[in-house]
Every structure is written in C-alpha cells, then in structure tokens.
PDB file of C-alpha atoms in Angstrom:
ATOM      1  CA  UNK A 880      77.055 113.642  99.258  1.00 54.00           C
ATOM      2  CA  UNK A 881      79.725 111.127  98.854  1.00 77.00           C
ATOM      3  CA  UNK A 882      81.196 109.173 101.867  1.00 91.00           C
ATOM      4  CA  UNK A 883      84.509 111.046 101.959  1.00 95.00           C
ATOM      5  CA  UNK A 884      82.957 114.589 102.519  1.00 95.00           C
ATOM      6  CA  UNK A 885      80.242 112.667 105.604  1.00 96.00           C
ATOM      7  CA  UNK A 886      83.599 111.664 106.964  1.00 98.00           C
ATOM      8  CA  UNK A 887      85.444 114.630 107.238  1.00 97.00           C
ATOM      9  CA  UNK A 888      82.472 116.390 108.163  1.00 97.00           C
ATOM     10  CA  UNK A 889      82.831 114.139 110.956  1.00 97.00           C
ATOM     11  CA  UNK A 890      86.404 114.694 111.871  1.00 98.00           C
ATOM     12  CA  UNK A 891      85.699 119.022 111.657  1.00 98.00           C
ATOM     13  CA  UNK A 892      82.908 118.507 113.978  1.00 98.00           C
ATOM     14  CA  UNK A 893      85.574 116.911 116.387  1.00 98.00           C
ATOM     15  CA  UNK A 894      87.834 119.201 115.755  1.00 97.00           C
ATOM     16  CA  UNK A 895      85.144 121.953 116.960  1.00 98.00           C
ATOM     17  CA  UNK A 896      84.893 119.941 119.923  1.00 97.00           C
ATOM     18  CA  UNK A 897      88.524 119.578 120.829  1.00 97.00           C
ATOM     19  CA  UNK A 898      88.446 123.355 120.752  1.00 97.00           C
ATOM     20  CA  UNK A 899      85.455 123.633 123.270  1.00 97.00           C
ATOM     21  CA  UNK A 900      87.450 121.226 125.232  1.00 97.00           C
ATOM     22  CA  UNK A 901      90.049 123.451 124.993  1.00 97.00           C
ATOM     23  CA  UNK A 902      92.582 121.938 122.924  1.00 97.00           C
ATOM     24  CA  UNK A 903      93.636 122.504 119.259  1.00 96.00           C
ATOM     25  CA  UNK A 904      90.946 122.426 116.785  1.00 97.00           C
ATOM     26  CA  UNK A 905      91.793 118.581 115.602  1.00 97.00           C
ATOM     27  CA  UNK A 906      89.470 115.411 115.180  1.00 98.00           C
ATOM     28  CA  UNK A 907      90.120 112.053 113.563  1.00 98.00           C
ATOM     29  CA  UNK A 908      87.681 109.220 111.950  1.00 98.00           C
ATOM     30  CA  UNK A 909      88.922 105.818 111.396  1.00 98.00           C
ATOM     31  CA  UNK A 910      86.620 103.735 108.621  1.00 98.00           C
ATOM     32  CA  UNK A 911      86.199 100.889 107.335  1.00 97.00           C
ATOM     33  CA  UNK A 912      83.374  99.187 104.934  1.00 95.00           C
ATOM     34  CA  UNK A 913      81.577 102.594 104.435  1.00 95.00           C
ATOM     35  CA  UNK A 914      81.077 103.054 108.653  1.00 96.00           C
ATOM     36  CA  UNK A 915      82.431 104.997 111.173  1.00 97.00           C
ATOM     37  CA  UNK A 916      84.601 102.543 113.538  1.00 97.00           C
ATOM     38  CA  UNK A 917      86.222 104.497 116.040  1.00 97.00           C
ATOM     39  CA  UNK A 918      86.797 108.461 116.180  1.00 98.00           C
ATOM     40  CA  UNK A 919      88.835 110.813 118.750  1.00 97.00           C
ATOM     41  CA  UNK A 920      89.750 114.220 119.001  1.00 97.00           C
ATOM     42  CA  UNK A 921      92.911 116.340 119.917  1.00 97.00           C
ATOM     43  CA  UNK A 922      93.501 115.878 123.756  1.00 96.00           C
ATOM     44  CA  UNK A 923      97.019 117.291 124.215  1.00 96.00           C
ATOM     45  CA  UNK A 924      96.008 119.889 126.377  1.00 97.00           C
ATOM     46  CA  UNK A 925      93.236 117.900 128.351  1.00 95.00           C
ATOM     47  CA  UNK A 926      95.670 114.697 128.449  1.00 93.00           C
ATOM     48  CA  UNK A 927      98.361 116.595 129.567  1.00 95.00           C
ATOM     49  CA  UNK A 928     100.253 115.088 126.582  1.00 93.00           C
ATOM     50  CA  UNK A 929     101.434 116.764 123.428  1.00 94.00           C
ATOM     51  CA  UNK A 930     101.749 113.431 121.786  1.00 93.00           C
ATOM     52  CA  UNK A 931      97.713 112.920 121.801  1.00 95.00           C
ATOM     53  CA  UNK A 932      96.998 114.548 118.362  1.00 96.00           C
ATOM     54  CA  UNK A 933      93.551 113.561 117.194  1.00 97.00           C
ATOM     55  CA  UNK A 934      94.831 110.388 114.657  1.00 97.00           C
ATOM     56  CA  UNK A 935      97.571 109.123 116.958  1.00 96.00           C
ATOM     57  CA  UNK A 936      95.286 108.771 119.927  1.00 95.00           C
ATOM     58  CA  UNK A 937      93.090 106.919 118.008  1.00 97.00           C
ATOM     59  CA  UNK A 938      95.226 105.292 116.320  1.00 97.00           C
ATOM     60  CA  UNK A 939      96.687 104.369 120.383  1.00 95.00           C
ATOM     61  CA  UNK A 940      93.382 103.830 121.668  1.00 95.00           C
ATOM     62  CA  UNK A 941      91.867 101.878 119.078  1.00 98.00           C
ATOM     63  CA  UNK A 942      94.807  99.602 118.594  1.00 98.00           C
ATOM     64  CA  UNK A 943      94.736  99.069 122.303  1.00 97.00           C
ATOM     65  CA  UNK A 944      90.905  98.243 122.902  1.00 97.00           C
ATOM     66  CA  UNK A 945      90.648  95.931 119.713  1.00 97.00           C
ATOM     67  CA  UNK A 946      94.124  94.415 119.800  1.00 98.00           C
ATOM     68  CA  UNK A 947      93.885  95.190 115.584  1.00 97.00           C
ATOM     69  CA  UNK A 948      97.365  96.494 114.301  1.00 96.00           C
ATOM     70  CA  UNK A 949      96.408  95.447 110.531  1.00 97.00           C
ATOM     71  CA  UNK A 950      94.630  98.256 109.583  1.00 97.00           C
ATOM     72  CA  UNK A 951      95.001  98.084 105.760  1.00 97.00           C
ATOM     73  CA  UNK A 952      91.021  97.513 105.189  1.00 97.00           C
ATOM     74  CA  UNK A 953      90.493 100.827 107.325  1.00 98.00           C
ATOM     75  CA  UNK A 954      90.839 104.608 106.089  1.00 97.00           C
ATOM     76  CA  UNK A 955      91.897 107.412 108.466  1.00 97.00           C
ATOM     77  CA  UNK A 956      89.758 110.622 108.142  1.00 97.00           C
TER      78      UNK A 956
END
C-alpha cells in the first residue's frame, strides 16, 4: 500500500470519529518524512466554532504548540 492511501486512511478514520463526536464527518493528517506528525478532526460543533474544520485546526493547533509556520517539508492529508 503506498504512503498516500495509509494517510488518508488515516484522515477517514478521523473523519468517522468527528461524526461519533458529533460533528461533520472531517479529519486531517499533517506529514512529514514518511510519519504522521500531528492529526485533528472536525470540531465545529464540539468547539462551538464553525471555523475549526479538521485542516485549519490543525493547522491552528499545530502551529501554536510547535511555534513551526514553515511547513513546506510537511504534506497535509
């Protein structure tokens, strides 16, 4: 199986748990060298904030806990 489908296989299983969380069936993956470095899924329902899709929390989150903004080596799923 080649990385890319692993990955997304990642972000649908989010996605199914977003839904069990009772939010809309979205999950991210952000990667980088082959590994899975941070993930998330949608919250905007839970967070009580329709901005908190699955990518741009992480994207928030991740940002915010590594202080990383250069995230040309990394590939969002």
């Amino acid at each position: 199986m080649m990385n890319d489908e692993i990955f997304m296989k990642e972000a649908i299983r989010l996605s199914q748990l977003a839904v069990s969380h009772g939010n809309e069936p979205f999950g991210a993956v952000l990667v980088k060298d082959g590994e899975i470095i941070f993930s998330n899924e949608n919250q905007i329902y839970t967070g009580s904030d329709p901005t908190f899709h699955a990518e741009a929390g992480l994207l928030r989150r991740f940002c915010a806990e590594t202080h990383i903004t250069d995230l040309r080596e990394y590939t969002l799923y």
